[in-house]
Coordinates of C-alpha atoms in Angstrom, one line a residue:
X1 CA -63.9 -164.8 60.4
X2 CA -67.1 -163.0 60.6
X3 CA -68.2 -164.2 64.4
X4 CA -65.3 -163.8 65.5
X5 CA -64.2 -160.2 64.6
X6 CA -67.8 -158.6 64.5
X7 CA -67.2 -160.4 68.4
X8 CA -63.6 -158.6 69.1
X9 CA -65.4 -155.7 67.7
X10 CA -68.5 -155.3 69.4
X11 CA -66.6 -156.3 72.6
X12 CA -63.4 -153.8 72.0
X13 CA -66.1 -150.8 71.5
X14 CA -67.6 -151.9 74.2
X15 CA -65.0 -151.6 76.3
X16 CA -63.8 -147.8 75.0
X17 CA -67.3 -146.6 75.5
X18 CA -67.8 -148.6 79.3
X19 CA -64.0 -147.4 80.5
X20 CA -65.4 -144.0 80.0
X21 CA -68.5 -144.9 81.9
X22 CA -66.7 -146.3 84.1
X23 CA -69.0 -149.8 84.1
X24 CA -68.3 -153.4 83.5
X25 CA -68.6 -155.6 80.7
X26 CA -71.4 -157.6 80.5
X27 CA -71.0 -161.5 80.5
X28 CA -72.9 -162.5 77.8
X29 CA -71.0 -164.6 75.1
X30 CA -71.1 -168.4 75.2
X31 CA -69.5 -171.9 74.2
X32 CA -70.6 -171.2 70.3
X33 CA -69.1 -167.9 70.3
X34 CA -65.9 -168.6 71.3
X35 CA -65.6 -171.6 69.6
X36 CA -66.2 -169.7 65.8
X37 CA -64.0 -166.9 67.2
X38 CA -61.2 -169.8 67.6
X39 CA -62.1 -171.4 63.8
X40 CA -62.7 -167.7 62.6
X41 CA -59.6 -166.0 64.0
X42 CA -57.4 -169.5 62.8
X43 CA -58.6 -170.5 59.8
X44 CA -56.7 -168.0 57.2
X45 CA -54.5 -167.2 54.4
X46 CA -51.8 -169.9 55.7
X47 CA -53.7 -172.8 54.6
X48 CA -53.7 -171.9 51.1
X49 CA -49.8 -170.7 50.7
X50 CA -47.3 -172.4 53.3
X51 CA -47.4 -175.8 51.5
X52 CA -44.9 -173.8 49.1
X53 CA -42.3 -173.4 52.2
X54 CA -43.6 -176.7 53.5
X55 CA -42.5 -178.7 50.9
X56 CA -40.0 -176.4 49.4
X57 CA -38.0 -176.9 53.1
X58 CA -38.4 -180.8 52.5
X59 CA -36.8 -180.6 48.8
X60 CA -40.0 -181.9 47.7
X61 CA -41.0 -184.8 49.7
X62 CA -44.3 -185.0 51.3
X63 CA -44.4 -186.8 54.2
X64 CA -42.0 -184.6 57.0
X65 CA -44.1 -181.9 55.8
X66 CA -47.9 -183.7 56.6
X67 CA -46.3 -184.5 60.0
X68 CA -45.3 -181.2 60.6
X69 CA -49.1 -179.7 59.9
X70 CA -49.9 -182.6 62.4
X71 CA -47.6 -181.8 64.7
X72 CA -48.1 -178.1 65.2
X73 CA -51.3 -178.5 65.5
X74 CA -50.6 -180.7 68.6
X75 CA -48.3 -178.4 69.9
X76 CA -51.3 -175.5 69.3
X77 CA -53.3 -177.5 71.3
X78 CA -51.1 -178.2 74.0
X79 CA -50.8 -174.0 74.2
X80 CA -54.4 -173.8 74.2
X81 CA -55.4 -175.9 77.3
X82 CA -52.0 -174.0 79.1
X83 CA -52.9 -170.8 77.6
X84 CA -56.7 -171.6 79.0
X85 CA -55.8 -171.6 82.8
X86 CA -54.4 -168.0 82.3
X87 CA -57.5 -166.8 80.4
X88 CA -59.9 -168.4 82.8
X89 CA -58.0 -167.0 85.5
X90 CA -57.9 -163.9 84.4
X91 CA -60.8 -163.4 82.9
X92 CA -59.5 -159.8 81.4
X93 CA -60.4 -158.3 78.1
X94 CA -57.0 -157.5 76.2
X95 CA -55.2 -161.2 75.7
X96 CA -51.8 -161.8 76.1
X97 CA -50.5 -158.9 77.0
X98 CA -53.2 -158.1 80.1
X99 CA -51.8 -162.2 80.8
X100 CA -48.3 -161.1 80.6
X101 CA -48.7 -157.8 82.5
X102 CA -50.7 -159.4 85.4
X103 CA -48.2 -162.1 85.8
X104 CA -44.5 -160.6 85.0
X105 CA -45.4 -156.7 85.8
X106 CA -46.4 -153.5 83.8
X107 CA -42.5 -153.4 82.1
X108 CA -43.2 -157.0 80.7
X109 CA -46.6 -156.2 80.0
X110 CA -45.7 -153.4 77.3
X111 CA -43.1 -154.6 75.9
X112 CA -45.8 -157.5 74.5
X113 CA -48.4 -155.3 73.6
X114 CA -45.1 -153.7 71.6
X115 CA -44.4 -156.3 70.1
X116 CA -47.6 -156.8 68.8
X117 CA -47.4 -153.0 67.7
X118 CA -44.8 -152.5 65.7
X119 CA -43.7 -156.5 64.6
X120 CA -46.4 -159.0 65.1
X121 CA -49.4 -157.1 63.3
X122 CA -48.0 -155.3 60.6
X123 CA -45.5 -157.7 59.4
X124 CA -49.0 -160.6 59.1
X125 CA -50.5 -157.9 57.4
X126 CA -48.1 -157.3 55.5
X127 CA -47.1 -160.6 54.3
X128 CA -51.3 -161.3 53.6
X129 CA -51.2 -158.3 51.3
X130 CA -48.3 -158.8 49.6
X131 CA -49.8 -162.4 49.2
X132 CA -53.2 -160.4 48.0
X133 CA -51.1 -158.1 45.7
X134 CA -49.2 -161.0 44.0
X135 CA -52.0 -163.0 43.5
X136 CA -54.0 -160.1 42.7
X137 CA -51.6 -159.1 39.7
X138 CA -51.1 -162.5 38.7
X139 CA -54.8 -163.1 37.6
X140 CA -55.0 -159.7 35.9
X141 CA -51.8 -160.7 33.6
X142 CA -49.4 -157.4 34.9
X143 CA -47.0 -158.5 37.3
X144 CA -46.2 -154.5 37.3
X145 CA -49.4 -154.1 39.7
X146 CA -47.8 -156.2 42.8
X147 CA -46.6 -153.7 44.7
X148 CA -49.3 -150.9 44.1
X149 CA -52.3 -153.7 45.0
X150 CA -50.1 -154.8 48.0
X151 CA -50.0 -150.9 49.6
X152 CA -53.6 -150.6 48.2
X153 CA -55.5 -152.9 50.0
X154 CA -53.7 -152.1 53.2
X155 CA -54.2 -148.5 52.8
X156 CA -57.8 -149.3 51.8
X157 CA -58.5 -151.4 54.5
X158 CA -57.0 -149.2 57.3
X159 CA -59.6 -146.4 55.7
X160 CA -62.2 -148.7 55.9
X161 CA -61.6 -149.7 59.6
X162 CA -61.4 -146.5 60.8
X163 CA -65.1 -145.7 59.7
X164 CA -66.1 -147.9 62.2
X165 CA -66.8 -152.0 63.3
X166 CA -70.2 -152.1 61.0
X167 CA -68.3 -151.4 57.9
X168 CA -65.4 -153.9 59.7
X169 CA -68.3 -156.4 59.7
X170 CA -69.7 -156.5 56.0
X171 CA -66.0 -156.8 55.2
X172 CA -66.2 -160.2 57.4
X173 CA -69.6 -161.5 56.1
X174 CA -68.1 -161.6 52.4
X175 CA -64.5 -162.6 53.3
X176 CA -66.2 -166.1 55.5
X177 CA -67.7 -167.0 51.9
X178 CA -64.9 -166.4 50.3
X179 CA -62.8 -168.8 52.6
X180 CA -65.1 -171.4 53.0
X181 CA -65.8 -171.9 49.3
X182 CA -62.1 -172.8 47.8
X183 CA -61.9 -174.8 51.0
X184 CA -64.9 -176.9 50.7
X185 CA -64.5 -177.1 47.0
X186 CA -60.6 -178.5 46.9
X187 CA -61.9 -181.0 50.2
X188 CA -64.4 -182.7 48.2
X189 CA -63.7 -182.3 44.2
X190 CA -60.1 -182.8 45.2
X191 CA -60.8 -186.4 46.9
X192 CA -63.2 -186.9 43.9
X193 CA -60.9 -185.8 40.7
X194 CA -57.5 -186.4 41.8
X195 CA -55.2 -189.3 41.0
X196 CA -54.6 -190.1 44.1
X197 CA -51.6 -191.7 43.0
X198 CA -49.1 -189.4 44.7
X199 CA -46.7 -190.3 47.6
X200 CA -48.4 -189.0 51.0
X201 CA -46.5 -190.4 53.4
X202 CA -43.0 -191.4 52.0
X203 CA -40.3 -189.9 51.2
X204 CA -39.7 -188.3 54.7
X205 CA -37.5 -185.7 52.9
X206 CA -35.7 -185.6 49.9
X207 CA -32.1 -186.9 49.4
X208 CA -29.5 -184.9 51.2
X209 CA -32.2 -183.3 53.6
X210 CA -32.1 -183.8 57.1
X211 CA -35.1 -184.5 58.7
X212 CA -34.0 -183.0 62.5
X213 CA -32.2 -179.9 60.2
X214 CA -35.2 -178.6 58.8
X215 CA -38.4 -180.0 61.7
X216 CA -38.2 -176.2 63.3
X217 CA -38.3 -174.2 60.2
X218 CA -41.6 -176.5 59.3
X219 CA -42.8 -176.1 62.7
X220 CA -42.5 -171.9 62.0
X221 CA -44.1 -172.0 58.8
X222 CA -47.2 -174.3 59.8
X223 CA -47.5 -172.4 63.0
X224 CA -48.7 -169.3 60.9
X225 CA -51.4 -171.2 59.2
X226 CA -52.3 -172.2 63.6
X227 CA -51.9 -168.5 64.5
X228 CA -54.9 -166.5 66.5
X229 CA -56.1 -169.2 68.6
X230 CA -54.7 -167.1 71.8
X231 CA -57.1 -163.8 70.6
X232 CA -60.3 -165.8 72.1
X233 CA -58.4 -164.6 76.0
X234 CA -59.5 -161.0 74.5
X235 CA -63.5 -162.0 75.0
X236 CA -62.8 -163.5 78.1
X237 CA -64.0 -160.9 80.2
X238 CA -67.7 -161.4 78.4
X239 CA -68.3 -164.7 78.4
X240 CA -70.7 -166.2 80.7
X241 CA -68.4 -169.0 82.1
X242 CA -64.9 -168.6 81.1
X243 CA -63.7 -171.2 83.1
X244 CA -65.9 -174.1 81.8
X245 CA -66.3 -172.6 78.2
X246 CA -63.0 -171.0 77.2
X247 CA -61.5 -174.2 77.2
X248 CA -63.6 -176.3 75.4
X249 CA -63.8 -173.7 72.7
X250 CA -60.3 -173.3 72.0
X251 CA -59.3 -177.3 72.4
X252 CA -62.4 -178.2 69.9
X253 CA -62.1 -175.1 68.1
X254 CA -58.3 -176.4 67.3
X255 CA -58.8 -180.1 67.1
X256 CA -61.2 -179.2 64.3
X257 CA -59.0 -176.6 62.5
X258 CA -56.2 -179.6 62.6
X259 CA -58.6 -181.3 61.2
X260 CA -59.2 -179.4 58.6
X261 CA -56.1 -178.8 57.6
X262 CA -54.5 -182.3 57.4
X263 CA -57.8 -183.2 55.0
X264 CA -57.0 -180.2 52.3
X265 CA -53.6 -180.9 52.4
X266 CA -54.2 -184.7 51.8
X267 CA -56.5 -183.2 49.2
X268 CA -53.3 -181.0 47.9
X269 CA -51.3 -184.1 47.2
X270 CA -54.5 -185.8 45.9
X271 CA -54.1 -183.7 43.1
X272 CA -50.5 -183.3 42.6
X273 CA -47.3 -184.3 44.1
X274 CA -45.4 -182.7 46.2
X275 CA -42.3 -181.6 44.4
X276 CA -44.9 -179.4 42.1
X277 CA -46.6 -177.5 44.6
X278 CA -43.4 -176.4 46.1
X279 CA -43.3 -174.4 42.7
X280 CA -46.5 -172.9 43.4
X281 CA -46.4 -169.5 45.5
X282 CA -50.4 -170.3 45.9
X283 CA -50.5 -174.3 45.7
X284 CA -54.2 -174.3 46.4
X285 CA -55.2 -171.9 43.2
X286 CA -52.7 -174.4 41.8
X287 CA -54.6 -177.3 42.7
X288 CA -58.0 -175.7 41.8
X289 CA -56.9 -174.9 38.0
X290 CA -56.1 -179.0 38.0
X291 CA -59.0 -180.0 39.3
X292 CA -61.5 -177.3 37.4
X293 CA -60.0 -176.2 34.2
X294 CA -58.2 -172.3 34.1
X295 CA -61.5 -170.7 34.4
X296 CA -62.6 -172.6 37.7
X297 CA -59.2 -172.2 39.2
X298 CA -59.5 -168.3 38.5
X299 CA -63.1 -168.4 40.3
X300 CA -61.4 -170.3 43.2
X301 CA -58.4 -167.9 43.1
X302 CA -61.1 -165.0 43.6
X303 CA -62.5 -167.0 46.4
X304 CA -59.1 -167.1 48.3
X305 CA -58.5 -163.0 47.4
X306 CA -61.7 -162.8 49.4
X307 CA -60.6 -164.9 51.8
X308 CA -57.0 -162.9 52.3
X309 CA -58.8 -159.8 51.8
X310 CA -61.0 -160.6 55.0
X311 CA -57.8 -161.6 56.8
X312 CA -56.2 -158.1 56.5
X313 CA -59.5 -156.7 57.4
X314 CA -59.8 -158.9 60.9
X315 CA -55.9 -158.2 61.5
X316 CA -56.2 -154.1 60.7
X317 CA -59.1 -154.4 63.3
X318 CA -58.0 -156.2 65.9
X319 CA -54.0 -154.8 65.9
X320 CA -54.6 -151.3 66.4
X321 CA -56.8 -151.8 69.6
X322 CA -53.4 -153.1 71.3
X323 CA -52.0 -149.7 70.0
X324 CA -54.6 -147.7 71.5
X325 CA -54.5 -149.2 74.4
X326 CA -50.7 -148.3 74.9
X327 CA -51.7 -145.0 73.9
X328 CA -54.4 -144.8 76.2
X329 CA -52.0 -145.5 79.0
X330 CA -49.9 -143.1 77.1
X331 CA -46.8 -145.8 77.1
X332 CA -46.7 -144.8 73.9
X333 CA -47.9 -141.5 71.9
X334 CA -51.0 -140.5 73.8
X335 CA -51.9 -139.9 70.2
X336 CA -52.9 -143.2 69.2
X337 CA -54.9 -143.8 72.6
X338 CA -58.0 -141.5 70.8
X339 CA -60.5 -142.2 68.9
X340 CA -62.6 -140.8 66.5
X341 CA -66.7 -140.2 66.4
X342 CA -67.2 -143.7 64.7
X343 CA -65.3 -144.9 67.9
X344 CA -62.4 -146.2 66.0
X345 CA -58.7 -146.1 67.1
X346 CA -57.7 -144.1 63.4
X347 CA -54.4 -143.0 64.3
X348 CA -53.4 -146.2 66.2
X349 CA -55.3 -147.4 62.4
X350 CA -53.5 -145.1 60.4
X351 CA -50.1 -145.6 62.2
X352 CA -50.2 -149.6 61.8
X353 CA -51.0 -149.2 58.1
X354 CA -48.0 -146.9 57.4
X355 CA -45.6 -149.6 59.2
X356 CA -47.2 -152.6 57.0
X357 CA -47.1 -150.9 53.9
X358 CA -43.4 -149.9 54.8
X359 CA -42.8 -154.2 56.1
X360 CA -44.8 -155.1 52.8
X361 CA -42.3 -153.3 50.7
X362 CA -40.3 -156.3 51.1
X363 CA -42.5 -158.3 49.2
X364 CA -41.3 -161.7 51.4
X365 CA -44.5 -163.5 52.3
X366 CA -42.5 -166.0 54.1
X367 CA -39.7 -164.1 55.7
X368 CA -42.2 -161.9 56.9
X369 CA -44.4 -164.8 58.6
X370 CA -41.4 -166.1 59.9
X371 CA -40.8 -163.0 61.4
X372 CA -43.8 -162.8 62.9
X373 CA -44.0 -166.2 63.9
X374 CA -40.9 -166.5 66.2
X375 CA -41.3 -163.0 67.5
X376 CA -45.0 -164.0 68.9
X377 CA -44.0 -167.3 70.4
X378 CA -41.6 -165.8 72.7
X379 CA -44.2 -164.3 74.3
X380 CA -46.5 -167.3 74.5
X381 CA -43.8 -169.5 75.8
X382 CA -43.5 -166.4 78.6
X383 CA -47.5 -167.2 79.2
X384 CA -47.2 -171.0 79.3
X385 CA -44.9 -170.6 81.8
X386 CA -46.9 -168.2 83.7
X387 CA -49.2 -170.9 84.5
X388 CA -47.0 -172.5 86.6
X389 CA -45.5 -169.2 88.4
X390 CA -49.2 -168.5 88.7
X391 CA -50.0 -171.4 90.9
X392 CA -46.3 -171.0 92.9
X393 CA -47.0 -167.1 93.8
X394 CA -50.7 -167.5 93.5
X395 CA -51.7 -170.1 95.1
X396 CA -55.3 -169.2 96.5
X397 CA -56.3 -167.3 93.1
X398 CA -59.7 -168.3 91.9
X399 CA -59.3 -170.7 88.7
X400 CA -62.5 -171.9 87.2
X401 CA -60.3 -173.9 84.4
X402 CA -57.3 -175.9 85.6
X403 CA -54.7 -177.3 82.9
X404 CA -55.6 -181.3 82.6
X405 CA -52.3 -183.3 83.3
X406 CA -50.7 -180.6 85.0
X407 CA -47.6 -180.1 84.9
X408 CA -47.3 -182.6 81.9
X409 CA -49.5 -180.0 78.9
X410 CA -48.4 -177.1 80.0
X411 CA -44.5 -178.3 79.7
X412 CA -45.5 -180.0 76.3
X413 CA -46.6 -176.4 75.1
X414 CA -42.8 -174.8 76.6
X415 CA -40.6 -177.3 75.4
X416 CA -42.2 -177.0 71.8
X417 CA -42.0 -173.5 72.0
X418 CA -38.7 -173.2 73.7
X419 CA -37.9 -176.0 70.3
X420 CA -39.2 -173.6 67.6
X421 CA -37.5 -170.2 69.0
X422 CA -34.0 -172.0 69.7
X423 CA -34.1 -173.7 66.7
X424 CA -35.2 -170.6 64.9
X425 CA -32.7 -168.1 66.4
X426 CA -29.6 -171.0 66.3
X427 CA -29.8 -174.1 64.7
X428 CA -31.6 -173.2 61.3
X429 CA -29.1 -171.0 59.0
X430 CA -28.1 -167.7 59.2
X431 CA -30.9 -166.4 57.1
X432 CA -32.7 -167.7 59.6
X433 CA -30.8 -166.7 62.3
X434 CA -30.6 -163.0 61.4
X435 CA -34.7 -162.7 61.0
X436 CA -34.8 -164.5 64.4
X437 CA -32.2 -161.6 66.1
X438 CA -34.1 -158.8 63.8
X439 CA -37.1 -159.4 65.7
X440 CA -35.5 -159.5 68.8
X441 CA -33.9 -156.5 68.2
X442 CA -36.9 -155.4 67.1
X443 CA -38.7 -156.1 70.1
X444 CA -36.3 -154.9 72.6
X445 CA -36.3 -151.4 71.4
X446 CA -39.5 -151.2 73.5
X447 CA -37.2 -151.5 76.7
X448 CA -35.7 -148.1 76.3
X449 CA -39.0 -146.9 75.1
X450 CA -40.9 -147.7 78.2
X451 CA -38.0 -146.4 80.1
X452 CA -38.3 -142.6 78.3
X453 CA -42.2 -142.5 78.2
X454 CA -42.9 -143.8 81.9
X455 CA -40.1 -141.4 82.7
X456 CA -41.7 -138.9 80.9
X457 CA -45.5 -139.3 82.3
X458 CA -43.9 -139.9 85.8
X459 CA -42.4 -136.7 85.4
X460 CA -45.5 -134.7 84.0
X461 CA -47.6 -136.5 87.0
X462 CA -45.1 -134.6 89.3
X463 CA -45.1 -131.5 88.0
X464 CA -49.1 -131.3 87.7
X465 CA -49.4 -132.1 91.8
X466 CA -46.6 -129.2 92.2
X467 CA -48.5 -127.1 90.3
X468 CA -52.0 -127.6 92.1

């Protein structure tokens, strides 16, 4: 991730300092740019844990669950070449919800960059650090430290971040070692010291699973590991040709992260079958102690730490800037719109960290990802179809990047999201049912929000031309 966030940072402090100056950002990023911020911002902590839920939701069997890393990553790219047109289009800085806002209207608008506030970023932090802190307590033998490393490093990190994006970037130098080293090392010695005498392909699922009852909560659980390939739209408004560049970045930058990711997890079963590593909360570290002896597996364990570590870093850096911005436009506490001499957001920082620590409490990686996962992909199914009211109310708008196969990608990416949050919210149990409607909940809190503080500023506006 270190491209890719010392990127978002550079081009995020850029834009506090410029709004203030009242300039433009400069175009000046390229093809290679984007393209690591895709890998960067993708590649994570989901590689290395969701094979538990993968295969624990297919009672064991491995092959629903390798079609289901396949699969989402087709469905990612489908989102990426619809999610293009809208970038290239509007060639904003902010993402999804400058995309949303420009599309749907201001009320729409906020209630993403809400969502992003208070459910989507803290509750992926949190479930990375409560990954960190489990992991973390687990290799120091004291199963008593899981909770105080899990509020530590968030609390640590959000201190960090707030000292500003040079200290955000050494963070991301170390972290990209650490997450390329266990993955290269399980690719190859994996391949080269397995058996290879585990099923891959067949059984579909275990006995007394159905296949069609369980494909959506697979679909939510690989989609984490996919997640951040829609945070390249927040560099758009710097690079020198969104319109020929932003897609090829994001479709390659995916195609190879797929690619990735169905080799380590053929590496995964390489090693050992499928009904083990559903026992494993970290399957890789699992696999790593197989392959290289305790010691070795405890290196690469420290190697994925480093990895998750630089995750919660790129995530406490990235979130809060949504939080200031509502701030800024004082949609929320005008508070968390300042920042501080390093030019960080810190109380948009500080107020993030406080609602992950309070999410991480739970100490439900999975829940929490699931969370996170269905609550985000109502909003991107809300920008996939944007594409196509764009080009109904917007006919004559300038689009340097049109969606190939139109209308056929862009309803590939809305019926598989339309699939995941149905299926998620009414088709999947009622544990799943009742995270689904808690983040819904959640999210629709911002309405009456909105309501009070646009009320609120609408009503200070007034009183300020009165009073002049």
């Amino acid at each position: 991730m270190i491209i890719d966030v010392i990127i978002i940072t550079k081009t995020l402090t850029k834009e506090m300092n410029l709004k203030m100056e009242n300039k433009q950002l400069q175009k000046s990023l390229g093809i290679a740019a984007a393209l690591s911020t895709v890998v960067g911002m993708v590649i994570g902590g989901g590689v290395f844990f969701k094979p538990q839920a993968v295969y624990t939701l297919t009672g064991g069997a491995p092959g629903l669950g390798m079609i289901a890393w396949v699969l989402a990553g087709i469905i990612t790219i489908a989102a990426g070449l619809t999610a293009a047109e809208v970038s290239a289009a509007i060639p904003k800085t902010g993402g999804m919800m400058v995309y949303i806002e420009e599309i749907y209207g201001k009320k729409l608008g906020f209630l993403t960059g809400w969502m992003q506030s208070v459910l989507f970023f803290p509750a992926t932090i949190a479930a990375l650090a409560v990954m960190f802190g489990q992991q973390s307590a687990g290799l120091l033998g004291n199963e008593s430290l899981v909770i105080p490393i899990t509020l530590g490093v968030v609390i640590l990190l959000a201190v960090l971040n707030c000292l500003g994006s040079k200290t955000s970037g050494i963070i991301q130098t170390v972290s990209t070692v650490g997450k390329l080293l266990p993955l290269v090392l399980i690719m190859i010695f994996g391949f080269i010291k397995g058996s290879g005498d585990n099923a891959i392909i067949t059984p579909m699922v275990a006995e007394g699973v159905s296949p069609m009852g369980v494909i959506g909560q697979l679909l939510i659980a690989v989609l984490f590991a996919y997640d951040g390939w829609i945070n390249v739209g927040a560099i758009a408004g710097e690079m020198k040709n969104p319109g020929k560049d932003l897609p090829k970045a994001i479709v390659g930058g995916l195609s190879l992260v797929m690619a990735v990711y169905v080799v380590i997890n053929l590496a995964y079963l390489w090693v050992l079958p499928a009904d083990q590593l559903m026992n494993y909360a970290s399957p890789a570290s699992a696999v790593a102690e197989q392959i290289f002896g305790p010691m070795g597996g405890k290196f690469v364990t420290c190697g994925i730490l480093v990895s998750v570590f630089g995750c919660i870093n790129g995530y406490l850096l990235t979130g809060p800037r949504v939080t200031y911005t509502l701030g800024a436009q004082k949609t929320l506490p005008a508070a968390l719109g300042k920042v501080n001499k390093n030019g960080a957001p810190v109380n948009a920082t500080l107020a993030m960290a406080v609602l992950s620590c309070l999410y991480a409490l739970s100490g439900q990686f999975n829940l929490l990802t699931d969370l996170a996962v269905f609550a985000v992909w109502v909003f991107y199914v809300l920008t996939f179809i944007g594409v196509i009211k764009l080009r109904k109310d917007q006919p004559n708008l300038h689009r340097p990047y049109k969606v190939p196969m139109y209308p056929v990608i862009p309803l590939v990416a809305i019926l598989g999201g339309l699939f995941v949050v149905v299926n998620q919210l009414a088709f999947s149990g009622m544990k799943n049912t009742v995270i689904a409607l808690g983040g819904v909940i959640i999210t629709l809190i911002g309405l009456p929000v909105y309501s009070y503080t646009t009320k609120k500023n609408g009503n200070y506006k007034e009183k300020t031309k009165k009073s002049a």
